[in-house]
PDB file of C-alpha atoms in Angstrom:
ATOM      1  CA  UNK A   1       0.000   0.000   0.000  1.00 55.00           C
ATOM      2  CA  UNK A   2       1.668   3.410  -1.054  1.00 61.00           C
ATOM      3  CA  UNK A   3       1.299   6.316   1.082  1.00 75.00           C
ATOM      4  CA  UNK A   4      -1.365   8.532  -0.315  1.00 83.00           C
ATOM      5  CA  UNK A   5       1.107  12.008  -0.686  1.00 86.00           C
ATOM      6  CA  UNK A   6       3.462   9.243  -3.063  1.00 87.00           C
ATOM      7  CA  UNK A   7       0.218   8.881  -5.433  1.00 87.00           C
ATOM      8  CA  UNK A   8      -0.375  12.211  -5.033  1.00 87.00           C
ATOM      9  CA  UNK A   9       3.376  13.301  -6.062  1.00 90.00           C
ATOM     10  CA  UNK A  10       3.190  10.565  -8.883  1.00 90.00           C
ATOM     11  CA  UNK A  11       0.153  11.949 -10.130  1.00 88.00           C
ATOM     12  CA  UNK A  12       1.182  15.793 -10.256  1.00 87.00           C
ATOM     13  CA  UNK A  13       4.794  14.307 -12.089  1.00 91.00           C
ATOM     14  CA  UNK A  14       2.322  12.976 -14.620  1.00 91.00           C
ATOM     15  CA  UNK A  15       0.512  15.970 -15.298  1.00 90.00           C
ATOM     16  CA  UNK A  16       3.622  18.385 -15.238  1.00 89.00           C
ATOM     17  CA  UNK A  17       5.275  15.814 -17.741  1.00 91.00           C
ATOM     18  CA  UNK A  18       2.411  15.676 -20.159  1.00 91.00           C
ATOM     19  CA  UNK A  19       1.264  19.390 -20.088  1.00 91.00           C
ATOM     20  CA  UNK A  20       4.931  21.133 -20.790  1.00 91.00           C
ATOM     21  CA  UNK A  21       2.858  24.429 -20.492  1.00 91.00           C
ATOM     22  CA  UNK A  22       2.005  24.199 -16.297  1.00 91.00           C
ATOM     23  CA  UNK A  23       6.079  24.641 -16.157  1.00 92.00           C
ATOM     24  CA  UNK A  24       5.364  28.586 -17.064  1.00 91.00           C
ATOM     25  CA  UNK A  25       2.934  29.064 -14.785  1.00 91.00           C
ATOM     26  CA  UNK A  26       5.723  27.388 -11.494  1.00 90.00           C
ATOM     27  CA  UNK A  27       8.094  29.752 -13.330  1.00 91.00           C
ATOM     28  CA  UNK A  28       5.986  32.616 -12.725  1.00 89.00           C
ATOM     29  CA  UNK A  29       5.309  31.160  -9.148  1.00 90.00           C
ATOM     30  CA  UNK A  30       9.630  30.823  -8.494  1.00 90.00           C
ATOM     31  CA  UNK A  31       9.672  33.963  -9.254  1.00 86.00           C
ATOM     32  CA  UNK A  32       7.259  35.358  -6.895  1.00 83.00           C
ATOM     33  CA  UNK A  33       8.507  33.097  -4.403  1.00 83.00           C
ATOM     34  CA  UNK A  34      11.828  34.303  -5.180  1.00 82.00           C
ATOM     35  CA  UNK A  35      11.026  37.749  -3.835  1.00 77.00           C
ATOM     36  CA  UNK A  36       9.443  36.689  -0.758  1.00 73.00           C
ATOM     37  CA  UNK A  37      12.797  34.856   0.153  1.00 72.00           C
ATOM     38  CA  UNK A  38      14.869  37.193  -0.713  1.00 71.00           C
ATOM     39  CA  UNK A  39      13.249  39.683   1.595  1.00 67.00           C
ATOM     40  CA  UNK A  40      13.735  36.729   4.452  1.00 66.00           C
ATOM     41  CA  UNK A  41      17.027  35.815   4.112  1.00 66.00           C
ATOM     42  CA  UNK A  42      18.698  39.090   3.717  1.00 66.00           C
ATOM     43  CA  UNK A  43      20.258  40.853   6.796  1.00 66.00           C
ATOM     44  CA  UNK A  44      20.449  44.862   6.357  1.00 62.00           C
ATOM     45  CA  UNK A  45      22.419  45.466   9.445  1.00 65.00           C
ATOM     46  CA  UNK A  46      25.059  42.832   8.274  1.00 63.00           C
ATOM     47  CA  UNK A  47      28.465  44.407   7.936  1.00 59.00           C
ATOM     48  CA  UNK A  48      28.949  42.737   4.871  1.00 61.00           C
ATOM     49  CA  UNK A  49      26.479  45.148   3.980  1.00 59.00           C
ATOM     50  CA  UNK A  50      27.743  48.308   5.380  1.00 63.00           C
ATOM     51  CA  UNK A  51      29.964  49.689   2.420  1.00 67.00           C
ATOM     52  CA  UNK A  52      27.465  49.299  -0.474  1.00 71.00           C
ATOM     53  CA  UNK A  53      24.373  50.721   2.106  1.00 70.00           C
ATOM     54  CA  UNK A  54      26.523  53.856   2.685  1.00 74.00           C
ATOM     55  CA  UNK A  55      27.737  54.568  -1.132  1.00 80.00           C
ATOM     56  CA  UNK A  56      23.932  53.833  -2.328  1.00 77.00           C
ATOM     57  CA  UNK A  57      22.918  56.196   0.405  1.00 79.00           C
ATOM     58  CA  UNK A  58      25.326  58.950  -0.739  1.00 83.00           C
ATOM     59  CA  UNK A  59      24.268  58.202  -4.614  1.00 79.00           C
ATOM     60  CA  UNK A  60      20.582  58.156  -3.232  1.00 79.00           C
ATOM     61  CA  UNK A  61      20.962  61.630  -1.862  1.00 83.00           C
ATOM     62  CA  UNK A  62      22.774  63.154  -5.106  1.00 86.00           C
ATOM     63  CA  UNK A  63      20.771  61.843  -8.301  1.00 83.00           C
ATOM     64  CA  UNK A  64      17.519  61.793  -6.285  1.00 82.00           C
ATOM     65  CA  UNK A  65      15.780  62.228  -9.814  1.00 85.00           C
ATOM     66  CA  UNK A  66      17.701  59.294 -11.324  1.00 83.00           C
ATOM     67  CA  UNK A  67      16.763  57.256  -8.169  1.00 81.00           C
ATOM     68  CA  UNK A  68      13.764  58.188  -7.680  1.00 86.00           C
ATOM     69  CA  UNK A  69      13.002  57.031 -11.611  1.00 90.00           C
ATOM     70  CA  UNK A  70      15.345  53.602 -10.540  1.00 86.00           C
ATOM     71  CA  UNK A  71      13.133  53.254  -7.588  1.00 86.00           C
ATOM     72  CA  UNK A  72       9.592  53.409  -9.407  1.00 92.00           C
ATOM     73  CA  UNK A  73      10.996  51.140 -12.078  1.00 94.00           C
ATOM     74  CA  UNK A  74      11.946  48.461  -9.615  1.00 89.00           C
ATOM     75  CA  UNK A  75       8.847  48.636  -7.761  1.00 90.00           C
ATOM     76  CA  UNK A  76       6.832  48.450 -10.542  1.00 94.00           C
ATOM     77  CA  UNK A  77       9.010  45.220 -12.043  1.00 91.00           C
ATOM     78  CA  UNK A  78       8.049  43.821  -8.106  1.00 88.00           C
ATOM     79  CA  UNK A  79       4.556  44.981  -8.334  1.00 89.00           C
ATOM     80  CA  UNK A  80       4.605  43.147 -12.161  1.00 91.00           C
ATOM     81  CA  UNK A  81       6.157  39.731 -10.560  1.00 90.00           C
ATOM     82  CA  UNK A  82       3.212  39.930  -7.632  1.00 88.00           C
ATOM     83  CA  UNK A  83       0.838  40.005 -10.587  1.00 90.00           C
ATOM     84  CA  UNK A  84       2.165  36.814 -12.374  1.00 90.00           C
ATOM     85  CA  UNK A  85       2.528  34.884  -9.203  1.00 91.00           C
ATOM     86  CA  UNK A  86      -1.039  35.907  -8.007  1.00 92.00           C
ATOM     87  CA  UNK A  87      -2.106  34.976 -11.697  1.00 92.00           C
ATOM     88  CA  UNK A  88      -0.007  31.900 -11.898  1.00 93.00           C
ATOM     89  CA  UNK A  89      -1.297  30.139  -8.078  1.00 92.00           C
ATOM     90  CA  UNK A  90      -5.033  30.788  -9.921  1.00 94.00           C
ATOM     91  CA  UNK A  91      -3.814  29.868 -13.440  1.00 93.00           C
ATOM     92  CA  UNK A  92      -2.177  26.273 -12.128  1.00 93.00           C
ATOM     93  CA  UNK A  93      -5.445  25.834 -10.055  1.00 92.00           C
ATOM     94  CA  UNK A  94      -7.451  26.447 -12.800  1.00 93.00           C
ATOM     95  CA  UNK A  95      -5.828  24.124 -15.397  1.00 93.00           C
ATOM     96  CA  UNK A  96      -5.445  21.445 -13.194  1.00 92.00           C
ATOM     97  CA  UNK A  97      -8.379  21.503 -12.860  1.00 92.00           C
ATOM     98  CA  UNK A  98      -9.431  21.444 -16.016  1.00 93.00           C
ATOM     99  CA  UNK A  99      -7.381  18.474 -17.161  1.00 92.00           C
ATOM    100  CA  UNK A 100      -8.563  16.371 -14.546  1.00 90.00           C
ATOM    101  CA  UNK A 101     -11.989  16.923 -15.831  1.00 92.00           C
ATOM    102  CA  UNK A 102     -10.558  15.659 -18.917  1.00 91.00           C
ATOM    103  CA  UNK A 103     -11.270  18.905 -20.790  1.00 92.00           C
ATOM    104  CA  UNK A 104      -8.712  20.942 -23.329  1.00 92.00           C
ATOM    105  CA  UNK A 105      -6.219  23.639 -22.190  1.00 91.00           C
ATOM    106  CA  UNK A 106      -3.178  25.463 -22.624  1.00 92.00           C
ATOM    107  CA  UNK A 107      -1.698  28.410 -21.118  1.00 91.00           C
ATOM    108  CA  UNK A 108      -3.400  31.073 -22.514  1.00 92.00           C
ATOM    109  CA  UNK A 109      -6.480  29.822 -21.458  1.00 93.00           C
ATOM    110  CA  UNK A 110      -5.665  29.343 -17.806  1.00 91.00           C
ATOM    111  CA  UNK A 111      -4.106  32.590 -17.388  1.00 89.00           C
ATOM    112  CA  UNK A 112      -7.503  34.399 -19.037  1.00 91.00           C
ATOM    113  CA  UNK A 113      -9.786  31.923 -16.483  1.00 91.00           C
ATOM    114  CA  UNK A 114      -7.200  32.946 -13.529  1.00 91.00           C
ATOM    115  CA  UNK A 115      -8.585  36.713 -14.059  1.00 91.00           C
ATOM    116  CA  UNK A 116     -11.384  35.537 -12.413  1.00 92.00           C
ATOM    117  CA  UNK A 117     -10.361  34.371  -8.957  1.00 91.00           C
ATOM    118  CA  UNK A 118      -6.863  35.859  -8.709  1.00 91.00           C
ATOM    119  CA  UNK A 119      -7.785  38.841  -6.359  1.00 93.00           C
ATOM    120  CA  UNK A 120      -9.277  36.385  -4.092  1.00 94.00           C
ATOM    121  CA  UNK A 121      -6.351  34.245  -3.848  1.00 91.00           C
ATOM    122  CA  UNK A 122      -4.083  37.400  -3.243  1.00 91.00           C
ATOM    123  CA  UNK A 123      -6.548  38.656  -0.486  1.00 94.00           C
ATOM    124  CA  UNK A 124      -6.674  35.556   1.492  1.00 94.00           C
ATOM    125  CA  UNK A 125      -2.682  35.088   1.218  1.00 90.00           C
ATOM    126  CA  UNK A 126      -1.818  38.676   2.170  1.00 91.00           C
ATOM    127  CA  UNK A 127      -5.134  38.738   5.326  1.00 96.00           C
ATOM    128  CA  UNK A 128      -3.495  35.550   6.443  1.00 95.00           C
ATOM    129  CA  UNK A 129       0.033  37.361   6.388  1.00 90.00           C
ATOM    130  CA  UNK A 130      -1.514  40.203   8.199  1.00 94.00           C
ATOM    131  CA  UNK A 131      -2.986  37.880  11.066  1.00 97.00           C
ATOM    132  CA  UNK A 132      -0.164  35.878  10.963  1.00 95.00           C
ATOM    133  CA  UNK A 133       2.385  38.757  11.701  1.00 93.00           C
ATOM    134  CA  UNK A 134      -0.123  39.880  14.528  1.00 96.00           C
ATOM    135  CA  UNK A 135       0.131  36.927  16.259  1.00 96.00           C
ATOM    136  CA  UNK A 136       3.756  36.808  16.236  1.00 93.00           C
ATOM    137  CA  UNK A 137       3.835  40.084  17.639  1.00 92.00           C
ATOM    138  CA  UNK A 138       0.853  38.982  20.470  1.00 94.00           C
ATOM    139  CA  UNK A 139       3.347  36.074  21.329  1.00 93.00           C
ATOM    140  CA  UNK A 140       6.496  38.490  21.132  1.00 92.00           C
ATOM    141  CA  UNK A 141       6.170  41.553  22.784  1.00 91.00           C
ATOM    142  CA  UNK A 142       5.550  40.007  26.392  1.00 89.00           C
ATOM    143  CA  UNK A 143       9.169  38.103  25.851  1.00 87.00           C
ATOM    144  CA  UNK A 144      10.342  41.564  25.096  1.00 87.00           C
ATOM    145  CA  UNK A 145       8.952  43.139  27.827  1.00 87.00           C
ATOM    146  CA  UNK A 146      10.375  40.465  30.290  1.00 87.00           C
ATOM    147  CA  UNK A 147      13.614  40.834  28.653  1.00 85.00           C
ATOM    148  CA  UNK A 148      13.504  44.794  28.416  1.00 86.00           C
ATOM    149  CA  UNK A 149      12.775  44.326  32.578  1.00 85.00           C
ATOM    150  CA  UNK A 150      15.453  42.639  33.398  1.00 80.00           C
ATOM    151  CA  UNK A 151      13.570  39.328  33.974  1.00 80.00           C
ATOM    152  CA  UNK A 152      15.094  36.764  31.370  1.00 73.00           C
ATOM    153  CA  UNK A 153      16.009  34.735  34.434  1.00 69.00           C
ATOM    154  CA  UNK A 154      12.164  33.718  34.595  1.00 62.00           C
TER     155      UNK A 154
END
């Protein structure tokens, strides 16, 4: 008897193999996930850090035209990659779906049916961010308190 996540593993191998076009749509998901671990595994106050914050602080300060131009463009190339990944988590829902209904599609199709439910799919992911960053801070600031205090002995 295999374990049921093997046949499910087995089964999503199948379908990745056979539809070659699902592979855009976890390339567009890499690279939203991409960002998000980027922004996670990155330490500003690093002192590896400390020579390229202060000469992009000092170029920041003199070309604030050019950077403020360099700034929009890279948040809207962020804001662009939020997009796809929203539209891709949908999209790969969507198709899967639809081939396991045994019914046609390709990407083009799955990324027009993904306008549909995409803005639902972001909500819930970024309300569940939200609540989850509450609670860490609920659990967190009575450690820091202690700790502030003087009481880490307790």
């Amino acid at each position: 008897m295999q374990l049921l996540y093997v046949k499910i593993f087995k089964q999503a191998y199948q379908l990745a193999r056979s539809h070659k076009f699902l592979w855009l749509f976890g390339l567009f998901l890499v690279w939203g996930s991409a960002i998000n671990l980027s922004l996670l595994l990155t330490d500003p106050k690093s002192s590896d850090y400390q020579p390229e914050t202060a000469s992009v602080l000092s170029w920041l300060q003199s070309n604030s035209l050019a950077a403020n131009l360099t700034l929009s463009v890279f948040g809207l190339f962020l804001l662009m990659i939020l997009f796809l990944y929203f539209r891709s988590k949908t999209g790969i829902i969507v198709c899967v779906k639809t081939i396991l209904d045994k019914r046609m599609t390709n990407f083009r199709k799955g990324l027009a049916a993904s306008r549909l439910f995409y803005l639902r799919v972001a909500a819930v992911i970024i309300s569940l961010g939200w609540v989850l960053f509450v609670l860490s801070l609920v659990l967190f600031l009575p450690v820091y308190n202690l700790s502030v205090n003087g009481y880490e002995s307790r």
